[in-house]
XYZ file of C-alpha atoms in Angstrom:
627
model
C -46.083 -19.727 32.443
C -48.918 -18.003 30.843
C -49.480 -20.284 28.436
C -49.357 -23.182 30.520
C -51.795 -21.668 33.143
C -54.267 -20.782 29.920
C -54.043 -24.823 28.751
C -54.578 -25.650 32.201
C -57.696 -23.165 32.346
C -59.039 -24.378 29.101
C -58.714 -27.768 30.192
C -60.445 -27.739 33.466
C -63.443 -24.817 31.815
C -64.329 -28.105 29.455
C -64.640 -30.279 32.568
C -66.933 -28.163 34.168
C -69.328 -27.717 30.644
C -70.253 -31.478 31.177
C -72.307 -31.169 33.976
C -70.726 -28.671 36.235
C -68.521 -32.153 36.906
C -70.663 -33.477 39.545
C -70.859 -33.133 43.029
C -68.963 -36.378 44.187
C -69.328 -37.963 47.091
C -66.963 -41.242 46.551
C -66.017 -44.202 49.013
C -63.107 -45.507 48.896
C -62.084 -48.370 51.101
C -64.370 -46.587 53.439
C -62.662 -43.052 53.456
C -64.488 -40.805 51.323
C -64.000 -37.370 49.683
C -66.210 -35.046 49.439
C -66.283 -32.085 46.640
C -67.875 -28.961 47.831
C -69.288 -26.846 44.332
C -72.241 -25.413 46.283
C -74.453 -27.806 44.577
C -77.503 -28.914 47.029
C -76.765 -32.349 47.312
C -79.546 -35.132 47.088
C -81.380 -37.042 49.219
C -79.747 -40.610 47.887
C -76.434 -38.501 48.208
C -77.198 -37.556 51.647
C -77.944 -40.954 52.632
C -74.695 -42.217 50.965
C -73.029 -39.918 52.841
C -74.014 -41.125 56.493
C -73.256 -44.766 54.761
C -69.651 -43.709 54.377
C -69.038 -42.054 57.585
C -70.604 -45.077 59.376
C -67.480 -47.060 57.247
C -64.937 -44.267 57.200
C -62.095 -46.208 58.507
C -58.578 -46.158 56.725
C -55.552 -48.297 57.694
C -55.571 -50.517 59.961
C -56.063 -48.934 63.722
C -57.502 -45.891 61.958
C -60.641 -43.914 61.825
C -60.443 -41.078 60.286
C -62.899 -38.268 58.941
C -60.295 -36.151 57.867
C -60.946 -32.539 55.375
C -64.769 -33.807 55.426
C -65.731 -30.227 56.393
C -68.113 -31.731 58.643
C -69.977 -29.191 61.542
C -70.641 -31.632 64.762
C -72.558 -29.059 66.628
C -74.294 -31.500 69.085
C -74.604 -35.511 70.282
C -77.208 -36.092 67.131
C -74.684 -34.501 64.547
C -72.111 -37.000 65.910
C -74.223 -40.148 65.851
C -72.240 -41.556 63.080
C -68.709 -41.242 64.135
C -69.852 -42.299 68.280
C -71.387 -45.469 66.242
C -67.848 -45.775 64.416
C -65.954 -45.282 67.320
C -67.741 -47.616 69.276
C -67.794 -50.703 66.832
C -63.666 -50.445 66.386
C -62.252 -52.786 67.750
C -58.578 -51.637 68.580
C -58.705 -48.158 67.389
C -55.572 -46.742 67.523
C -55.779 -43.298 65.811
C -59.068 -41.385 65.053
C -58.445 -38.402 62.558
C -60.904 -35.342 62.667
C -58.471 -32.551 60.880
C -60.733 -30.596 58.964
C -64.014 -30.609 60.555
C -65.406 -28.333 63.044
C -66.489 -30.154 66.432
C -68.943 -28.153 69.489
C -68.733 -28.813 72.862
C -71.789 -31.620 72.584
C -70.082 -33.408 70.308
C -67.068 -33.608 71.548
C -68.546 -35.045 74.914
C -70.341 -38.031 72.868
C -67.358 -38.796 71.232
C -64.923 -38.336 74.233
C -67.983 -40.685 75.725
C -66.989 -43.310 72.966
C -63.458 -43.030 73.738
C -63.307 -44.299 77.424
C -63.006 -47.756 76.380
C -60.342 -47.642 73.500
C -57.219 -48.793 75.907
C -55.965 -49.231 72.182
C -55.624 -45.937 71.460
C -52.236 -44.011 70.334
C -53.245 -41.046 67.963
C -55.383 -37.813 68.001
C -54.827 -36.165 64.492
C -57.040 -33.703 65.988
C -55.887 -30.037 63.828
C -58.257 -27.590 62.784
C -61.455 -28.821 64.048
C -62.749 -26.112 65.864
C -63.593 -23.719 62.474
C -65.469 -20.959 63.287
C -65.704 -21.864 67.196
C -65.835 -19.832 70.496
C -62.811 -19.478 72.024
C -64.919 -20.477 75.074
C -66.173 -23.486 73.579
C -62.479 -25.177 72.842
C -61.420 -25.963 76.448
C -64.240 -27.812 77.384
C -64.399 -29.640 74.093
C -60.412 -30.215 75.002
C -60.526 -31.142 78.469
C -63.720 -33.954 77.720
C -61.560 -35.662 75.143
C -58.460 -35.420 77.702
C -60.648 -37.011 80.484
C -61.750 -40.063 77.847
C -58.282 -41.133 77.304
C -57.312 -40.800 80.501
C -60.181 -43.204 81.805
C -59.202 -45.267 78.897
C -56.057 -45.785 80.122
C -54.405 -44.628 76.722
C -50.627 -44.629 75.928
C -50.409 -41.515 73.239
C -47.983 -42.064 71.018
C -49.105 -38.335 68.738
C -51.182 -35.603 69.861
C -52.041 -33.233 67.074
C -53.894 -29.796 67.928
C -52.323 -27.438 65.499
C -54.443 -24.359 63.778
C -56.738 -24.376 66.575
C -55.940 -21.063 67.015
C -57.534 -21.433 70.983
C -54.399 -19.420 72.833
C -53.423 -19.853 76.491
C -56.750 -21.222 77.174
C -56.954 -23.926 74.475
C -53.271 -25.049 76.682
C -55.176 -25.189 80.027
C -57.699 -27.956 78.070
C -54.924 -30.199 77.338
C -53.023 -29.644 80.987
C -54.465 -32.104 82.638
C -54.220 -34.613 80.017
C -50.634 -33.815 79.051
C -49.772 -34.293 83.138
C -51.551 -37.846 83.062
C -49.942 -41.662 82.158
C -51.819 -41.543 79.111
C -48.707 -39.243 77.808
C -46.204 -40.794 79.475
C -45.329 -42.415 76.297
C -46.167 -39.512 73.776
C -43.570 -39.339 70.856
C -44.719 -36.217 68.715
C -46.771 -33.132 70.347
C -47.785 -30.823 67.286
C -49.128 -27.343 68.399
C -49.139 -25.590 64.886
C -50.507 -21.971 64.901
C -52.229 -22.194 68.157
C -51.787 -18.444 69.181
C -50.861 -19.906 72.492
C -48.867 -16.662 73.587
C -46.373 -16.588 76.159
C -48.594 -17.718 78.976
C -49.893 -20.702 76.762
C -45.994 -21.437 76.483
C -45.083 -21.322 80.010
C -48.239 -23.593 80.945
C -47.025 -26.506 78.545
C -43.427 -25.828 79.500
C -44.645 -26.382 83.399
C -46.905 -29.783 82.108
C -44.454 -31.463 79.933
C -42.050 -30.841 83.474
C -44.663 -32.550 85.497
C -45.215 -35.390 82.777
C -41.557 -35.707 82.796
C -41.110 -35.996 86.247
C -44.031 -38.464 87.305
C -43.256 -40.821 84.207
C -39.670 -40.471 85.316
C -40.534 -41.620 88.903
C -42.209 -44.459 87.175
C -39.234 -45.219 85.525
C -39.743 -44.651 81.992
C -39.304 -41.114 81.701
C -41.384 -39.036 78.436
C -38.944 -39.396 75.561
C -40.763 -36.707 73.712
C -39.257 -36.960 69.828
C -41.100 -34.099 67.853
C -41.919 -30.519 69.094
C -43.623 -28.527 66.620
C -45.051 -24.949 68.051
C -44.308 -22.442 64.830
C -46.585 -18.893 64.688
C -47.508 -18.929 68.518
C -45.735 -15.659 69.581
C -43.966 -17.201 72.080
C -41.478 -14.872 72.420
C -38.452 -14.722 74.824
C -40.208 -16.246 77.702
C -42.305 -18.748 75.705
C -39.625 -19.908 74.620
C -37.590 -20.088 77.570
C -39.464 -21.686 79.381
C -39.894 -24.305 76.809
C -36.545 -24.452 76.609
C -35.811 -25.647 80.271
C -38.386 -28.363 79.171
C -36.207 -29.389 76.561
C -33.305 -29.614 78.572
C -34.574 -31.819 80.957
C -36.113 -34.280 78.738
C -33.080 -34.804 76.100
C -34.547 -36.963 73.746
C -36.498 -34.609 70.993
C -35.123 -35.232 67.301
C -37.127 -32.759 65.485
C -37.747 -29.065 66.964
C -40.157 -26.645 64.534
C -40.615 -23.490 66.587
C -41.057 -20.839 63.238
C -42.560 -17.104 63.124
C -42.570 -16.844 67.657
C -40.981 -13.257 67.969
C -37.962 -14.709 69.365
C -35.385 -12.672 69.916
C -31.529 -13.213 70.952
C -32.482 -14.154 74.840
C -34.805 -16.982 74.189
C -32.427 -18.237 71.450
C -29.722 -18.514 73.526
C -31.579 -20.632 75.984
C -32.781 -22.824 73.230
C -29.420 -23.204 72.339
C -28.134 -24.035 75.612
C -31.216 -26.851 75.565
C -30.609 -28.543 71.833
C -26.688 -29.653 73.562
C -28.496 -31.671 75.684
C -30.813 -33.823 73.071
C -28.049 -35.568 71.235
C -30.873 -37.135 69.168
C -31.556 -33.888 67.299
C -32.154 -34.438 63.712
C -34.324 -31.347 62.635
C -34.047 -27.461 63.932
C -36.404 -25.001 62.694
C -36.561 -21.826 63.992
C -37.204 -19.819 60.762
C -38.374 -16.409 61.132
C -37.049 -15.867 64.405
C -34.316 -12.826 65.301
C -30.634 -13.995 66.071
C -28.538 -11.495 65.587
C -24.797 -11.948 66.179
C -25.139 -12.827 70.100
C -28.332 -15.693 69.087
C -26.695 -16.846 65.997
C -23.228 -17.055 68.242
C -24.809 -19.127 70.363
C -26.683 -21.617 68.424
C -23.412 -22.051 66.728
C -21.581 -23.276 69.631
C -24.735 -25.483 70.977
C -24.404 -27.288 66.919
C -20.790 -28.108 67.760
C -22.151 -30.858 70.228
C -24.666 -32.462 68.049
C -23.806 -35.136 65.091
C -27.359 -36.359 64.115
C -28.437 -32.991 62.969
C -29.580 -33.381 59.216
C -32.120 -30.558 58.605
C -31.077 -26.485 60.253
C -33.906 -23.718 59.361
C -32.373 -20.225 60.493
C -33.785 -18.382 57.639
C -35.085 -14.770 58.122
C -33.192 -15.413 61.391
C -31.294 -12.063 60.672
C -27.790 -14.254 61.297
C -25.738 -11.060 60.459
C -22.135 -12.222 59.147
C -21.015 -12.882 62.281
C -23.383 -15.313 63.076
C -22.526 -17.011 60.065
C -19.221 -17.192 60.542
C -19.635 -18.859 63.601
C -21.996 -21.091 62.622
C -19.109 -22.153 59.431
C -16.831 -22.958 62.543
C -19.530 -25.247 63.623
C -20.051 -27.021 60.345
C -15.659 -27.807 60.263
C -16.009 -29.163 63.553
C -19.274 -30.929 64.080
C -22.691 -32.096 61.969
C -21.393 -34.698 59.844
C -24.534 -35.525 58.361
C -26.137 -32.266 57.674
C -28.336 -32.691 54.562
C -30.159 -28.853 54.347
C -28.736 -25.931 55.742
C -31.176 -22.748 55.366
C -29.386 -19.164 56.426
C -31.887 -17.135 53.460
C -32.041 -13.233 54.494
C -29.837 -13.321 57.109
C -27.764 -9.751 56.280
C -24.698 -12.048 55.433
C -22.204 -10.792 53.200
C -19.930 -12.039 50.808
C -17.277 -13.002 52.709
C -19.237 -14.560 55.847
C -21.301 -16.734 52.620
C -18.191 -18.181 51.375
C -16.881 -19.197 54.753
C -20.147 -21.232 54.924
C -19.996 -22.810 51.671
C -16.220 -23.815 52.157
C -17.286 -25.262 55.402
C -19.771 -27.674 53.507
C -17.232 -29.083 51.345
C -16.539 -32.529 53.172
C -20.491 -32.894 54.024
C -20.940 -35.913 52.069
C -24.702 -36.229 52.559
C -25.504 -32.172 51.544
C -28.453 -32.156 49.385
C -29.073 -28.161 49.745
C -27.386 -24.570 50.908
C -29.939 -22.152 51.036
C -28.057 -18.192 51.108
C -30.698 -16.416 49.309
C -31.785 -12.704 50.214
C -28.258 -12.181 51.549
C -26.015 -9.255 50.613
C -24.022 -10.647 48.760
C -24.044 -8.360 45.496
C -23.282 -9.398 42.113
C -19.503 -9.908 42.043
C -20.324 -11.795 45.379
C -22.925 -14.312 43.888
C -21.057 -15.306 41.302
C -17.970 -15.812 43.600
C -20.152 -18.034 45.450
C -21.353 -19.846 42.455
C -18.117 -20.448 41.145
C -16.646 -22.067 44.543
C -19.646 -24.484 44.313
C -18.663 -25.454 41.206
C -15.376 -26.196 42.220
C -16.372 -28.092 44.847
C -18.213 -30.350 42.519
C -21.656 -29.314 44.915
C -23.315 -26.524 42.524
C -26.716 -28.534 42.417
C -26.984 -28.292 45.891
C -26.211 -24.294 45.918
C -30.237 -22.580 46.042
C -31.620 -20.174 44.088
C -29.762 -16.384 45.184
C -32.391 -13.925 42.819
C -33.285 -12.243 45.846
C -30.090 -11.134 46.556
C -29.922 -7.879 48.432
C -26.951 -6.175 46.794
C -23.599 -5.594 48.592
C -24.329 -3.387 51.508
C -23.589 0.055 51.704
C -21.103 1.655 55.167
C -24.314 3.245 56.443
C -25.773 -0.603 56.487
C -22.839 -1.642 58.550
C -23.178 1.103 60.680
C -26.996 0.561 61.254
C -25.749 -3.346 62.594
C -23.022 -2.352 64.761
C -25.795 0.249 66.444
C -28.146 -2.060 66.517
C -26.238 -4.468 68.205
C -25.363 -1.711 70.905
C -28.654 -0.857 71.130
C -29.733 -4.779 71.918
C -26.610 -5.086 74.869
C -28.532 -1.633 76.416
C -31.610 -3.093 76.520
C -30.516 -6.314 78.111
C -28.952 -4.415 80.804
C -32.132 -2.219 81.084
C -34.390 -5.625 80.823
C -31.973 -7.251 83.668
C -32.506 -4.449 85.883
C -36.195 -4.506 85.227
C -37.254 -8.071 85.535
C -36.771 -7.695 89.648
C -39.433 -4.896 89.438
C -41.370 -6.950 87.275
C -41.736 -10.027 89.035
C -44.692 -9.156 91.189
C -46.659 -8.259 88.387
C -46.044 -11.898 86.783
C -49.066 -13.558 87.580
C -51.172 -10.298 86.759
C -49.356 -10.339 83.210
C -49.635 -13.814 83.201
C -53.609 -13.524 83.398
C -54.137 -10.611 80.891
C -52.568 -13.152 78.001
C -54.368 -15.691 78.851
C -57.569 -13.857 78.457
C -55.946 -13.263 75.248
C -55.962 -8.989 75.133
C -55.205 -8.105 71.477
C -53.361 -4.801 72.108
C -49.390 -5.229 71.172
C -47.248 -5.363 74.336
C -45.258 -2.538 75.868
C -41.534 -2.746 74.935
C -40.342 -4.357 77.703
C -38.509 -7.280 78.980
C -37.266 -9.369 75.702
C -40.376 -9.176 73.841
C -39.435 -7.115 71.237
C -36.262 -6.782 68.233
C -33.655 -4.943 69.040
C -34.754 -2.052 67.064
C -37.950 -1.863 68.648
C -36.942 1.285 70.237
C -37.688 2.832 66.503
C -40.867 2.304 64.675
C -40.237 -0.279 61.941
C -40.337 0.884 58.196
C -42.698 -0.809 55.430
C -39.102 -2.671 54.429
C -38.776 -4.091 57.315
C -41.941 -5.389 57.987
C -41.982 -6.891 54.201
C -39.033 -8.457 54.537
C -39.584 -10.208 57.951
C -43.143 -9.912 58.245
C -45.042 -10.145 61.625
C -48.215 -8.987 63.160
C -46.579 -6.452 65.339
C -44.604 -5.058 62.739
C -47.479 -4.375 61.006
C -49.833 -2.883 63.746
C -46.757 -0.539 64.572
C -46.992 1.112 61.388
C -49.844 2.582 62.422
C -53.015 3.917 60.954
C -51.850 4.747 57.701
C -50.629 1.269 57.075
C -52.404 1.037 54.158
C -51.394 3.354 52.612
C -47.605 3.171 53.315
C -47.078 -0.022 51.812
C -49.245 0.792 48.615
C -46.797 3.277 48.328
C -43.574 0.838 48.551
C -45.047 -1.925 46.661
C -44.300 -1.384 42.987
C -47.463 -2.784 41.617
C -46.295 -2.564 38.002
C -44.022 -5.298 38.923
C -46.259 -8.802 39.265
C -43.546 -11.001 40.982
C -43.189 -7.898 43.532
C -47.478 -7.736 44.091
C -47.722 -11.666 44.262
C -44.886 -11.583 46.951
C -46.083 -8.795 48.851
C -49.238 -10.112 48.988
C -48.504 -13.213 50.524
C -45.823 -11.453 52.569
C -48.657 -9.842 54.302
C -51.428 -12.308 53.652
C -48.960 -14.519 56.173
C -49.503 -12.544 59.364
C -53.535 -12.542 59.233
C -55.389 -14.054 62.612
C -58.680 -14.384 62.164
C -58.873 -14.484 65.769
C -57.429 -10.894 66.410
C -59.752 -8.184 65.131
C -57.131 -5.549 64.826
C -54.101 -7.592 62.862
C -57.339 -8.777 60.805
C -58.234 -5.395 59.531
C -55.006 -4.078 59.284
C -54.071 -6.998 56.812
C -57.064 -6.989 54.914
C -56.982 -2.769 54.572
C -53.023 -3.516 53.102
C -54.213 -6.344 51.150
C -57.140 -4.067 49.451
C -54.524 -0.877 48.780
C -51.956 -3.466 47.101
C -54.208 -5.032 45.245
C -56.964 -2.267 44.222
C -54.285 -0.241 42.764
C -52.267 -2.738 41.255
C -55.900 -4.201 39.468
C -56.694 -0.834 38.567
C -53.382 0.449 36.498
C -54.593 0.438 32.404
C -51.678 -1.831 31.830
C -52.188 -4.571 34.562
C -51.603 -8.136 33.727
C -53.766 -9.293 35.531
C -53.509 -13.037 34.261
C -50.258 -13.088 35.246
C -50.613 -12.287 38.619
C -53.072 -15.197 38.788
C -50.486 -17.383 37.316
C -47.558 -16.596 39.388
C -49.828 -16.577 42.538
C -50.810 -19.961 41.466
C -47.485 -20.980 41.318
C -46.538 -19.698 44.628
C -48.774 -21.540 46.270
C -47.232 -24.519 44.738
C -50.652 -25.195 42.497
C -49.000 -24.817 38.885
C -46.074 -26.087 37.973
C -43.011 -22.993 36.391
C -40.914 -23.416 33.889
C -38.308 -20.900 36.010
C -37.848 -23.901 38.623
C -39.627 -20.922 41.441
C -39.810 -22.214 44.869
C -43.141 -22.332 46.250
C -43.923 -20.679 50.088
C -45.081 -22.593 52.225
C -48.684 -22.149 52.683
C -50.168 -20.999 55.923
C -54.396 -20.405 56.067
C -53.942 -16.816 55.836
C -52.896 -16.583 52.574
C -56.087 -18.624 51.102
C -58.185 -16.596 54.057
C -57.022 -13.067 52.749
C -57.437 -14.587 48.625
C -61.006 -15.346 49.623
C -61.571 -11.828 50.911
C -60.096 -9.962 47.844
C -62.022 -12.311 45.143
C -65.021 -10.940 47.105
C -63.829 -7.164 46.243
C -64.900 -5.322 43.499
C -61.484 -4.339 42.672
C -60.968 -8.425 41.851
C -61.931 -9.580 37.811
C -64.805 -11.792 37.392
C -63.303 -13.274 34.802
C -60.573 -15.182 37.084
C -62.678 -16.515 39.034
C -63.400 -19.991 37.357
C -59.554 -20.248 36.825
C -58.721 -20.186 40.905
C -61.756 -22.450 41.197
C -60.379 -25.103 38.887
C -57.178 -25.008 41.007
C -58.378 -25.068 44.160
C -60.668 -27.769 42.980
C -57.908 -30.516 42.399
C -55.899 -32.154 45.177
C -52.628 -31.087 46.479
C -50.390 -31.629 49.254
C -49.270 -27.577 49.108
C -53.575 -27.109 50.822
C -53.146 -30.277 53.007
C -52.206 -28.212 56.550
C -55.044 -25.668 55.362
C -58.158 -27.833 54.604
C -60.578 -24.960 56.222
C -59.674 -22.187 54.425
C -59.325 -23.879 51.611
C -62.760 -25.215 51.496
C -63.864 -22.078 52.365
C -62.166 -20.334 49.773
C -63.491 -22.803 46.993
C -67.033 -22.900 48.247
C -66.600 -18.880 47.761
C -65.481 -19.366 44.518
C -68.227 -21.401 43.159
C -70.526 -19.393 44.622
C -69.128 -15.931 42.973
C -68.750 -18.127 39.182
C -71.512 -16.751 36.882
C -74.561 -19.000 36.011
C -73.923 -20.667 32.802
């Protein structure tokens, strides 16, 4: 890997001798690229530039100005696109992903927009960089009000890592409530922080859309729902869920990393019976347990178009898992991917699910890594794929846990006691509770960063119990993390063996995962982790120190292995919390023009990150020593 990395390195350190490799601004059909070194670009280039947004236009229906990295503070800064927008004839889709858009300009554009009957598509995701909060709804509800004077039919609405919370929802209400999304097919709400009052207020408009189109009679046949890393929670997601139900027609669910626990999966089960469409389910990094997992299990016996199921880091349990085996005999005939990855399943519960994959024809891949499994138990496994003719399809299992010890089972069955207490206690609780909804309700919307009080389904079962460093590493999240407390830091320096680079890449981007940039406290708490893990791993006389840049690079999915590794799946934390420690003293200089080279080139891995990933490389070439 080394090696190849060093070629790599080489390689790209010779492009940059001849001539630092230019600044480029290039058209191409219209839809240029720009490279951001740092280098003050020139007046012909600036004029260039305006040229090319004047012609951006890609596809046909399409306008798009997409990772520019363009900062439309006011109506002069958007002169260009309002001029584009204007002369289109039949726009059907205008892409600003990647740009960061103020109040003023959104009005001239949403201004532009009240003509374009036309239009179908707002690829609108992460262009509010570096915005107020306060600014986003306003910016939101102007555009809203344009198509709905346009008398638009959305077919796509795209907000995702917008990161504007339950107030970013209230800018879309009204325009999610109108005809002009009557007809909307995919609503993508990526890393929104919309909270649990953010969820209930789309649950309650995509009920009201529902119902008027319905009236109308062409009821919203919503297809794709993605909402992952919104801490949702229990009532998030139930309320959501109800939504679901009522509709019946989504074929792809993504609701990832929402601090879901057993209640609010059960009521997304009960609502996935009812959309017989359903195609893809992710609800990774979510907590089943045996009563969730049960239940999902019996909701997948009613569904045959299911292709794709996410439950990893669902914490299954081997219950779970046998249950959902029972649903794979009797139902999904055309499952292609089944993920159950650090679930707690053991050996036997593992080999109930392969066996029940045998007869699916169209399996490309069983995911059962981070189990607990043990040795004997993964080559068991492997050998009953290989009798089944289907061990290309069985993933990687190098994370196994190891077979787990009585205590473990122990620590389940009182942990599952412990959850059925706490329902009862939450049952009896949500009468007195009720009056205080709408005060609740109002503190998250004004988005209060302290963690919430253990109450009423919003926490794991074990919540009772502060978590341990383990825990929190292996199923990361922002309140496992705060709950440490103060000596964070310091706690998981001391149960990250830094000697071991595989170990620091993945705790690093374990806890590089849960950083908001929006929440001062889980900001600092990440970045103090990230700085222990990483000063004293840098700082050992025998650090390789190349090779953590190498496997880093490969996690991200930016250099190829020759061990076949599986790359995360990048979220803009990661690149946030890299930019921060190459900023560090702790961080080698001479590293720097390596990451730059990487970050530098194209690749689909940085594509839902475009921000932070500019940012990061503009860092980068500005911390490279003058040649």
């Amino acid at each position: 890997m080394d090696t190849y990395l060093k070629k790599e390195a080489t390689t790209v350190e010779n492009y940059h001798t001849k001539k630092n490799h230019k600044n480029h601004v290039t058209g191409h059909k219209g839809h240029i690229t720009r490279g951001r070194t740092g280098v003050r670009m020139a007046s012909d280039d600036v004029a260039q530039l305006a040229d090319s947004l004047a012609k951006t236009q890609v596809g046909e229906g399409e306008l798009s100005y997409k990772g520019q990295g363009l900062k439309l503070n006011d109506a002069q800064s958007a002169e260009e696109i309002v001029k584009a927008v204007r002369e289109f004839k039949g726009l059907q889709a205008l892409r600003l992903e990647g740009n960061t858009v103020g109040v003023e300009a959104a009005q001239a554009i949403a201004k532009a927009l009240e003509d374009k009957s036309d239009f179908q598509c707002c690829y609108w995701s992460d262009m509010f960089t570096g915005r107020l909060r306060s600014e986003i709804p306003p910016a939101l509800n102007s555009l809203g009000a344009a198509l709905i004077t346009a008398g638009a039919q959305l077919k796509v609405l795209d907000l995702s890592d917008n990161a504007f919370g339950p107030d970013g929802v209230k800018g879309i209400e009204k325009l999610l409530k109108s005809t002009a999304c009557h007809t909307l097919q995919e609503l993508r709400l990526n890393n929104c922080g919309m909270g649990i009052g953010g969820g209930k207020i789309l649950a309650a408009a995509l009920t009201e859309c529902h119902k008027k189109s319905s009236e109308l009679g062409a009821p919203l046949s919503l297809k794709v729902f993605v909402a992952g890393r919104n801490r949702l929670e229990n009532d998030g997601a139930t309320a959501l869920a109800q939504a679901f139900q009522l509709m019946g027609s989504l074929e792809e669910i993504h609701m990832p990393q929402n601090g879901i626990n057993h209640p609010g999966v059960t009521a997304l089960a009960s609502a996935v019976q009812h959309n017989a469409q359903l195609r893809v389910l992710n609800l990774n990094d979510n907590t089943f347990t045996k009563k969730g997992a049960i239940a999902m299990a019996q909701a997948l016996k009613h569904l045959r178009s299911v292709q794709v199921i996410n439950f990893g880091d669902c914490l299954v349990r081997s219950e779970g898992a046998i249950a959902i085996a029972e649903a794979l005999t009797d139902g999904l005939p055309i499952l292609k991917e089944l993920n159950l990855s650090f679930g707690e399943i053991t050996e036997e519960a593992a080999l109930a699910v392969a066996k029940a994959v045998e007869r699916k024809d169209q399996l490309e891949k069983l995911d059962l890594n981070g189990n607990c499994l043990g040795e004997e138990g993964c080559q068991n496994l492997r050998e009953l794929m290989q009798n089944m003719n289907m061990e290309d399809m069985l993933g990687s299992l190098s994370d196994d846990e190891g077979e787990p010890e009585e205590d473990d089972d122990e620590d389940d069955e009182e942990d599952e006691e412990d959850e059925e207490e706490e329902d009862e206690e939450d049952d009896d609780e949500d009468e007195e509770e009720e009056e205080d909804v709408d005060e609740e309700e109002e503190n998250e919307e004004e988005g209060e960063d302290e963690p919430s009080k253990p109450s009423q389904m919003s926490t794991p079962p074990s919540a009772s119990r502060p978590p341990d460093v383990s825990s929190f590493l292996c199923f990361p999240s922002p309140d496992k993390l705060l709950r440490l407390g103060s000596k964070r830091a310091e706690l998981i320096q001391q149960q990250v063996d830094v000697a071991d680079v595989g170990k620091t890449v993945e705790a690093f981007l374990k806890i590089s995962s849960v950083y908001k940039e929006d929440d001062p406290e889980v900001k600092t708490a990440v970045l103090e982790s990230i700085d222990a893990v990483l000063r004293k791993m840098f700082s050992l006389p025998s650090a390789q120190t190349f090779s953590f840049i190498s496997s880093l690079l490969v996690m991200l999915g930016l250099l190829k292995s020759e061990d076949k590794v599986k790359p995360v799946a990048v979220v803009a934390g990661h690149l946030q919390c890299l930019e921060h420690a190459v900023k560090q003293d702790y961080f080698p200089r001479e590293h720097i023009a390596v990451l730059h080279a990487f970050m530098a080139r194209p690749n689909k891995s940085l594509e839902m990150c475009v921000s932070a990933r500019d940012s990061l490389r503009s860092t980068l070439q500005r911390l490279q020593p003058e040649s």
